[in-house]
Amino acid sequence: GAGVSQSPSNKVTEKGKDVELRCDPISGHTALYWYRQSLGQGLEFLIYFQGNSAPDKSGLPSDRFSAERTGGSVSTLTIQRTQQEDSAVYLCASSPEFSSGRDGYTFGSGTRLTVV
Amino acid sequence: QKEVEQNSGPLSVPEGAIASLNCTYSDRGSQSFFWYRQYSGKSPELIMSIYSNGDKEDGRFTAQLNKASQYVSLLIRDSQPSDSATYLCAVTTLKAGYQLIWGAGTKLIIKP
């Protein structure tokens, strides 16, 4: 696609429910990243995928968070048993090649998650 | 010491003046440097990248890199109210496997 697409743009869920957030990266981009941004805060790294390599999950805050990337393209971030502290904007980004480091990231418009 | 440091601001600059945003980094092996702009409620967008010492100009924006002193700056000439945003500095290092390491951002306010 022309840009990084995220859905839904907004999600309100009840505490304890599971949610799935979707990211469709730019076509041909091999690297995909998930970040979380709480109100007024910086970017918090969650996870990245690069091609067929094992994902770097070092930023996932708890075992309630998981992510997968199917076919090297679309990624889904799943939060189980949501808590109020999970409320934030979840941003997905992609880049054409991980190893060069020269391309920067392109971000999607984000999913605003509110846990009530 | 944070790997990438920025003054959180807010930095207030009068319209038409030059806004100067600074960023320092700790890893001498850092190789690529980026400035992103993030409007309130929006996602970050890439505005400048720089890889070599010196200046790089793009319209009203100039990125400056000094690897010896380990800082990178962004100058915005003829500042406009529409430049009011948070500016994020990011660097890549071999140590981090070329992932972007992010500063916390500087909030810039351009006063009409």
PDB file of C-alpha atoms in Angstrom:
ATOM      1  CA  GLY A   1       0.000   0.000   0.000  1.00  0.00           C
ATOM      2  CA  ALA A   2       0.926   3.667  -0.191  1.00  0.00           C
ATOM      3  CA  GLY A   3       1.477   3.994   3.535  1.00  0.00           C
ATOM      4  CA  VAL A   4       1.408   2.060   6.782  1.00  0.00           C
ATOM      5  CA  SER A   5      -2.184   1.215   7.591  1.00  0.00           C
ATOM      6  CA  GLN A   6      -3.401   0.565  11.123  1.00  0.00           C
ATOM      7  CA  SER A   7      -6.802  -0.543  12.302  1.00  0.00           C
ATOM      8  CA  PRO A   8      -8.893   0.218  14.154  1.00  0.00           C
ATOM      9  CA  SER A   9      -8.048   3.904  14.587  1.00  0.00           C
ATOM     10  CA  ASN A  10      -9.825   3.938  17.930  1.00  0.00           C
ATOM     11  CA  LYS A  11     -10.733   1.115  20.286  1.00  0.00           C
ATOM     12  CA  VAL A  12     -12.609   1.328  23.566  1.00  0.00           C
ATOM     13  CA  THR A  13     -12.666  -1.890  25.538  1.00  0.00           C
ATOM     14  CA  GLU A  14     -13.663  -3.038  28.966  1.00  0.00           C
ATOM     15  CA  LYS A  15     -11.031  -4.008  31.488  1.00  0.00           C
ATOM     16  CA  GLY A  16     -10.265  -7.712  31.234  1.00  0.00           C
ATOM     17  CA  LYS A  17     -11.205  -8.071  27.554  1.00  0.00           C
ATOM     18  CA  ASP A  18      -8.740  -9.061  24.829  1.00  0.00           C
ATOM     19  CA  VAL A  19      -7.991  -6.732  21.922  1.00  0.00           C
ATOM     20  CA  GLU A  20      -6.278  -7.153  18.560  1.00  0.00           C
ATOM     21  CA  LEU A  21      -4.586  -4.322  16.748  1.00  0.00           C
ATOM     22  CA  ARG A  22      -3.631  -4.651  13.102  1.00  0.00           C
ATOM     23  CA  CYS A  23      -0.814  -3.181  11.054  1.00  0.00           C
ATOM     24  CA  ASP A  24      -0.344  -3.441   7.289  1.00  0.00           C
ATOM     25  CA  PRO A  25       3.143  -2.139   6.380  1.00  0.00           C
ATOM     26  CA  ILE A  26       4.270  -0.487   3.179  1.00  0.00           C
ATOM     27  CA  SER A  27       4.544  -3.086   0.443  1.00  0.00           C
ATOM     28  CA  GLY A  28       8.082  -4.452   0.247  1.00  0.00           C
ATOM     29  CA  HIS A  29       9.140  -3.203   3.667  1.00  0.00           C
ATOM     30  CA  THR A  30      10.794  -6.067   5.461  1.00  0.00           C
ATOM     31  CA  ALA A  31      11.077  -4.540   8.922  1.00  0.00           C
ATOM     32  CA  LEU A  32       8.040  -3.823  11.110  1.00  0.00           C
ATOM     33  CA  TYR A  33       7.978  -2.207  14.543  1.00  0.00           C
ATOM     34  CA  TRP A  34       5.373  -1.701  17.251  1.00  0.00           C
ATOM     35  CA  TYR A  35       5.590   1.179  19.705  1.00  0.00           C
ATOM     36  CA  ARG A  36       3.365   2.443  22.483  1.00  0.00           C
ATOM     37  CA  GLN A  37       2.950   6.097  23.357  1.00  0.00           C
ATOM     38  CA  SER A  38       1.134   7.193  26.486  1.00  0.00           C
ATOM     39  CA  LEU A  39      -0.260  10.718  26.676  1.00  0.00           C
ATOM     40  CA  GLY A  40       2.531  13.269  26.740  1.00  0.00           C
ATOM     41  CA  GLN A  41       5.228  10.593  26.774  1.00  0.00           C
ATOM     42  CA  GLY A  42       7.883   9.385  24.357  1.00  0.00           C
ATOM     43  CA  LEU A  43       7.904   6.282  22.205  1.00  0.00           C
ATOM     44  CA  GLU A  44       8.097   2.969  24.057  1.00  0.00           C
ATOM     45  CA  PHE A  45       9.478   0.143  21.919  1.00  0.00           C
ATOM     46  CA  LEU A  46       7.448  -3.070  22.073  1.00  0.00           C
ATOM     47  CA  ILE A  47       8.550  -5.502  19.363  1.00  0.00           C
ATOM     48  CA  TYR A  48      10.080  -5.666  15.901  1.00  0.00           C
ATOM     49  CA  PHE A  49      10.010  -8.142  13.040  1.00  0.00           C
ATOM     50  CA  GLN A  50      12.621  -8.456  10.305  1.00  0.00           C
ATOM     51  CA  GLY A  51      11.866 -10.795   7.442  1.00  0.00           C
ATOM     52  CA  ASN A  52      11.821 -14.400   8.572  1.00  0.00           C
ATOM     53  CA  SER A  53      14.075 -13.844  11.583  1.00  0.00           C
ATOM     54  CA  ALA A  54      12.835 -14.412  15.117  1.00  0.00           C
ATOM     55  CA  PRO A  55      11.185 -11.230  16.396  1.00  0.00           C
ATOM     56  CA  ASP A  56      12.799  -9.060  19.050  1.00  0.00           C
ATOM     57  CA  LYS A  57      10.218  -9.149  21.846  1.00  0.00           C
ATOM     58  CA  SER A  58      12.409  -7.429  24.414  1.00  0.00           C
ATOM     59  CA  GLY A  59      10.087  -4.431  24.801  1.00  0.00           C
ATOM     60  CA  LEU A  60       6.857  -6.295  25.525  1.00  0.00           C
ATOM     61  CA  PRO A  61       5.809  -5.135  29.016  1.00  0.00           C
ATOM     62  CA  SER A  62       4.164  -8.371  30.152  1.00  0.00           C
ATOM     63  CA  ASP A  63       3.107 -11.796  28.936  1.00  0.00           C
ATOM     64  CA  ARG A  64      -0.341 -10.355  28.240  1.00  0.00           C
ATOM     65  CA  PHE A  65       1.174  -8.795  25.115  1.00  0.00           C
ATOM     66  CA  SER A  66       1.976 -10.814  22.027  1.00  0.00           C
ATOM     67  CA  ALA A  67       2.412 -10.128  18.341  1.00  0.00           C
ATOM     68  CA  GLU A  68       2.684 -12.066  15.134  1.00  0.00           C
ATOM     69  CA  ARG A  69       3.457 -11.270  11.562  1.00  0.00           C
ATOM     70  CA  THR A  70       1.958 -13.477   8.903  1.00  0.00           C
ATOM     71  CA  GLY A  71       3.630 -13.993   5.540  1.00  0.00           C
ATOM     72  CA  GLY A  72       6.150 -11.279   6.250  1.00  0.00           C
ATOM     73  CA  SER A  73       3.498  -8.605   5.828  1.00  0.00           C
ATOM     74  CA  VAL A  74       0.509  -7.900   8.088  1.00  0.00           C
ATOM     75  CA  SER A  75       1.112  -7.885  11.838  1.00  0.00           C
ATOM     76  CA  THR A  76      -1.304  -8.252  14.725  1.00  0.00           C
ATOM     77  CA  LEU A  77      -0.607  -7.051  18.266  1.00  0.00           C
ATOM     78  CA  THR A  78      -2.763  -8.816  20.847  1.00  0.00           C
ATOM     79  CA  ILE A  79      -3.314  -7.629  24.390  1.00  0.00           C
ATOM     80  CA  GLN A  80      -5.012 -10.126  26.662  1.00  0.00           C
ATOM     81  CA  ARG A  81      -6.949  -9.253  29.802  1.00  0.00           C
ATOM     82  CA  THR A  82      -6.554  -5.533  29.189  1.00  0.00           C
ATOM     83  CA  GLN A  83      -5.803  -3.223  32.101  1.00  0.00           C
ATOM     84  CA  GLN A  84      -6.354   0.518  32.417  1.00  0.00           C
ATOM     85  CA  GLU A  85      -2.604   1.128  32.224  1.00  0.00           C
ATOM     86  CA  ASP A  86      -2.680  -0.344  28.715  1.00  0.00           C
ATOM     87  CA  SER A  87      -4.530   2.762  27.530  1.00  0.00           C
ATOM     88  CA  ALA A  88      -2.255   4.485  25.018  1.00  0.00           C
ATOM     89  CA  VAL A  89      -1.691   5.040  21.331  1.00  0.00           C
ATOM     90  CA  TYR A  90      -0.168   2.000  19.665  1.00  0.00           C
ATOM     91  CA  LEU A  91       1.989   2.922  16.694  1.00  0.00           C
ATOM     92  CA  CYS A  92       3.251   0.642  13.959  1.00  0.00           C
ATOM     93  CA  ALA A  93       6.160   1.552  11.696  1.00  0.00           C
ATOM     94  CA  SER A  94       7.936  -0.117   8.818  1.00  0.00           C
ATOM     95  CA  SER A  95      11.210   0.331   6.981  1.00  0.00           C
ATOM     96  CA  PRO A  96      12.526  -1.099   3.719  1.00  0.00           C
ATOM     97  CA  GLU A  97      15.625  -2.744   5.096  1.00  0.00           C
ATOM     98  CA  PHE A  98      16.729  -3.330   8.624  1.00  0.00           C
ATOM     99  CA  SER A  99      20.453  -3.752   8.178  1.00  0.00           C
ATOM    100  CA  SER A 100      21.384  -0.466   6.511  1.00  0.00           C
ATOM    101  CA  GLY A 101      19.930   1.836   9.137  1.00  0.00           C
ATOM    102  CA  ARG A 102      19.711   4.694   6.627  1.00  0.00           C
ATOM    103  CA  ASP A 103      16.073   4.603   5.722  1.00  0.00           C
ATOM    104  CA  GLY A 104      14.317   5.656   8.866  1.00  0.00           C
ATOM    105  CA  TYR A 105      10.841   4.444   9.710  1.00  0.00           C
ATOM    106  CA  THR A 106       7.435   5.302   8.276  1.00  0.00           C
ATOM    107  CA  PHE A 107       4.692   5.333  10.888  1.00  0.00           C
ATOM    108  CA  GLY A 108       1.043   4.483  10.614  1.00  0.00           C
ATOM    109  CA  SER A 109      -1.582   6.776  12.084  1.00  0.00           C
ATOM    110  CA  GLY A 110      -1.860   4.643  15.200  1.00  0.00           C
ATOM    111  CA  THR A 111      -4.579   2.945  17.225  1.00  0.00           C
ATOM    112  CA  ARG A 112      -5.840   4.823  20.258  1.00  0.00           C
ATOM    113  CA  LEU A 113      -6.743   2.225  22.875  1.00  0.00           C
ATOM    114  CA  THR A 114      -8.885   3.180  25.831  1.00  0.00           C
ATOM    115  CA  VAL A 115      -9.543   0.628  28.572  1.00  0.00           C
ATOM    116  CA  VAL A 116     -12.528   1.487  30.749  1.00  0.00           C
TER     117      VAL A 116
ATOM    118  CA  GLN B   1      22.995   8.538  30.920  1.00  0.00           C
ATOM    119  CA  LYS B   2      20.292   8.166  28.295  1.00  0.00           C
ATOM    120  CA  GLU B   3      21.472   7.042  24.898  1.00  0.00           C
ATOM    121  CA  VAL B   4      19.766   9.950  23.131  1.00  0.00           C
ATOM    122  CA  GLU B   5      19.032  13.125  25.069  1.00  0.00           C
ATOM    123  CA  GLN B   6      16.899  16.096  24.219  1.00  0.00           C
ATOM    124  CA  ASN B   7      15.682  19.012  26.263  1.00  0.00           C
ATOM    125  CA  SER B   8      11.972  18.371  26.798  1.00  0.00           C
ATOM    126  CA  GLY B   9      11.104  22.061  26.536  1.00  0.00           C
ATOM    127  CA  PRO B  10       8.804  23.663  25.808  1.00  0.00           C
ATOM    128  CA  LEU B  11      10.974  25.855  23.628  1.00  0.00           C
ATOM    129  CA  SER B  12       9.157  29.056  22.784  1.00  0.00           C
ATOM    130  CA  VAL B  13      10.262  30.969  19.684  1.00  0.00           C
ATOM    131  CA  PRO B  14       8.682  34.062  18.097  1.00  0.00           C
ATOM    132  CA  GLU B  15       7.260  33.713  14.615  1.00  0.00           C
ATOM    133  CA  GLY B  16       9.864  34.457  11.959  1.00  0.00           C
ATOM    134  CA  ALA B  17      12.835  33.662  14.205  1.00  0.00           C
ATOM    135  CA  ILE B  18      15.196  30.689  14.011  1.00  0.00           C
ATOM    136  CA  ALA B  19      14.294  27.706  16.173  1.00  0.00           C
ATOM    137  CA  SER B  20      17.267  25.622  17.290  1.00  0.00           C
ATOM    138  CA  LEU B  21      16.708  22.101  18.562  1.00  0.00           C
ATOM    139  CA  ASN B  22      19.539  20.024  19.983  1.00  0.00           C
ATOM    140  CA  CYS B  23      20.169  16.352  20.575  1.00  0.00           C
ATOM    141  CA  THR B  24      23.146  14.529  22.077  1.00  0.00           C
ATOM    142  CA  TYR B  25      23.908  10.838  21.864  1.00  0.00           C
ATOM    143  CA  SER B  26      26.183   8.580  23.849  1.00  0.00           C
ATOM    144  CA  ASP B  27      27.325   5.914  21.366  1.00  0.00           C
ATOM    145  CA  ARG B  28      30.265   7.065  19.238  1.00  0.00           C
ATOM    146  CA  GLY B  29      29.368   4.267  16.831  1.00  0.00           C
ATOM    147  CA  SER B  30      26.098   5.987  15.888  1.00  0.00           C
ATOM    148  CA  GLN B  31      25.836   6.181  12.136  1.00  0.00           C
ATOM    149  CA  SER B  32      22.531   7.625  10.945  1.00  0.00           C
ATOM    150  CA  PHE B  33      20.603  10.500  12.482  1.00  0.00           C
ATOM    151  CA  PHE B  34      16.994  11.497  12.019  1.00  0.00           C
ATOM    152  CA  TRP B  35      14.626  14.250  12.998  1.00  0.00           C
ATOM    153  CA  TYR B  36      10.918  13.491  13.222  1.00  0.00           C
ATOM    154  CA  ARG B  37       8.099  15.942  13.773  1.00  0.00           C
ATOM    155  CA  GLN B  38       5.030  14.902  15.752  1.00  0.00           C
ATOM    156  CA  TYR B  39       1.970  17.085  15.894  1.00  0.00           C
ATOM    157  CA  SER B  40      -0.303  16.653  18.894  1.00  0.00           C
ATOM    158  CA  GLY B  41      -2.507  13.606  18.378  1.00  0.00           C
ATOM    159  CA  LYS B  42      -0.635  12.527  15.242  1.00  0.00           C
ATOM    160  CA  SER B  43       2.104  10.034  14.500  1.00  0.00           C
ATOM    161  CA  PRO B  44       5.766  10.982  13.929  1.00  0.00           C
ATOM    162  CA  GLU B  45       6.824  11.942  10.420  1.00  0.00           C
ATOM    163  CA  LEU B  46      10.366  12.015   9.115  1.00  0.00           C
ATOM    164  CA  ILE B  47      11.562  15.496   8.180  1.00  0.00           C
ATOM    165  CA  MET B  48      15.363  15.236   8.000  1.00  0.00           C
ATOM    166  CA  SER B  49      18.087  12.607   7.931  1.00  0.00           C
ATOM    167  CA  ILE B  50      21.848  13.162   8.080  1.00  0.00           C
ATOM    168  CA  TYR B  51      24.756  10.745   7.929  1.00  0.00           C
ATOM    169  CA  SER B  52      27.944  12.834   7.596  1.00  0.00           C
ATOM    170  CA  ASN B  53      29.477  15.639   9.588  1.00  0.00           C
ATOM    171  CA  GLY B  54      28.355  19.090   8.559  1.00  0.00           C
ATOM    172  CA  ASP B  55      25.121  20.702   7.469  1.00  0.00           C
ATOM    173  CA  LYS B  56      22.265  19.421   5.358  1.00  0.00           C
ATOM    174  CA  GLU B  57      19.637  21.872   4.186  1.00  0.00           C
ATOM    175  CA  ASP B  58      16.103  21.195   2.994  1.00  0.00           C
ATOM    176  CA  GLY B  59      13.951  24.270   2.564  1.00  0.00           C
ATOM    177  CA  ARG B  60      13.625  26.039   5.909  1.00  0.00           C
ATOM    178  CA  PHE B  61      15.193  23.091   7.756  1.00  0.00           C
ATOM    179  CA  THR B  62      18.912  22.531   8.356  1.00  0.00           C
ATOM    180  CA  ALA B  63      20.293  19.503  10.146  1.00  0.00           C
ATOM    181  CA  GLN B  64      23.773  19.793  11.628  1.00  0.00           C
ATOM    182  CA  LEU B  65      25.900  16.846  12.716  1.00  0.00           C
ATOM    183  CA  ASN B  66      29.083  16.930  14.788  1.00  0.00           C
ATOM    184  CA  LYS B  67      30.264  13.386  15.474  1.00  0.00           C
ATOM    185  CA  ALA B  68      33.308  14.496  17.477  1.00  0.00           C
ATOM    186  CA  SER B  69      31.054  16.289  19.963  1.00  0.00           C
ATOM    187  CA  GLN B  70      28.270  13.727  19.573  1.00  0.00           C
ATOM    188  CA  TYR B  71      25.452  16.110  18.858  1.00  0.00           C
ATOM    189  CA  VAL B  72      22.979  16.704  16.118  1.00  0.00           C
ATOM    190  CA  SER B  73      20.816  19.775  15.791  1.00  0.00           C
ATOM    191  CA  LEU B  74      17.884  20.972  13.751  1.00  0.00           C
ATOM    192  CA  LEU B  75      17.480  24.589  12.749  1.00  0.00           C
ATOM    193  CA  ILE B  76      14.148  25.901  11.517  1.00  0.00           C
ATOM    194  CA  ARG B  77      14.398  29.268   9.771  1.00  0.00           C
ATOM    195  CA  ASP B  78      11.514  31.716   9.488  1.00  0.00           C
ATOM    196  CA  SER B  79       9.552  29.748  12.087  1.00  0.00           C
ATOM    197  CA  GLN B  80       5.816  29.525  11.502  1.00  0.00           C
ATOM    198  CA  PRO B  81       3.014  28.692  13.963  1.00  0.00           C
ATOM    199  CA  SER B  82       2.521  25.498  11.922  1.00  0.00           C
ATOM    200  CA  ASP B  83       5.992  24.386  13.060  1.00  0.00           C
ATOM    201  CA  SER B  84       4.664  24.046  16.619  1.00  0.00           C
ATOM    202  CA  ALA B  85       5.074  20.356  17.406  1.00  0.00           C
ATOM    203  CA  THR B  86       7.253  17.912  19.279  1.00  0.00           C
ATOM    204  CA  TYR B  87      10.518  17.142  17.512  1.00  0.00           C
ATOM    205  CA  LEU B  88      12.027  13.708  18.051  1.00  0.00           C
ATOM    206  CA  CYS B  89      15.683  12.906  17.495  1.00  0.00           C
ATOM    207  CA  ALA B  90      16.600   9.315  16.605  1.00  0.00           C
ATOM    208  CA  VAL B  91      19.908   7.605  15.867  1.00  0.00           C
ATOM    209  CA  THR B  92      20.990   4.188  14.627  1.00  0.00           C
ATOM    210  CA  THR B  93      23.946   2.287  15.985  1.00  0.00           C
ATOM    211  CA  LEU B  94      25.577  -0.995  15.120  1.00  0.00           C
ATOM    212  CA  LYS B  95      25.283  -1.901  18.800  1.00  0.00           C
ATOM    213  CA  ALA B  96      21.505  -1.683  18.542  1.00  0.00           C
ATOM    214  CA  GLY B  97      21.485  -3.578  15.294  1.00  0.00           C
ATOM    215  CA  TYR B  98      20.603  -0.390  13.434  1.00  0.00           C
ATOM    216  CA  GLN B  99      17.295   0.000  15.248  1.00  0.00           C
ATOM    217  CA  LEU B 100      16.353   3.599  15.872  1.00  0.00           C
ATOM    218  CA  ILE B 101      17.133   4.796  19.390  1.00  0.00           C
ATOM    219  CA  TRP B 102      14.769   7.653  20.248  1.00  0.00           C
ATOM    220  CA  GLY B 103      15.078  10.793  22.288  1.00  0.00           C
ATOM    221  CA  ALA B 104      12.080  11.835  24.364  1.00  0.00           C
ATOM    222  CA  GLY B 105      11.424  14.846  22.143  1.00  0.00           C
ATOM    223  CA  THR B 106      11.450  18.632  22.436  1.00  0.00           C
ATOM    224  CA  LYS B 107       8.163  20.508  22.386  1.00  0.00           C
ATOM    225  CA  LEU B 108       8.438  23.596  20.194  1.00  0.00           C
ATOM    226  CA  ILE B 109       5.963  26.457  20.396  1.00  0.00           C
ATOM    227  CA  ILE B 110       6.040  29.206  17.775  1.00  0.00           C
ATOM    228  CA  LYS B 111       4.351  32.342  19.099  1.00  0.00           C
ATOM    229  CA  PRO B 112       2.615  34.579  16.534  1.00  0.00           C
TER     230      PRO B 112
END
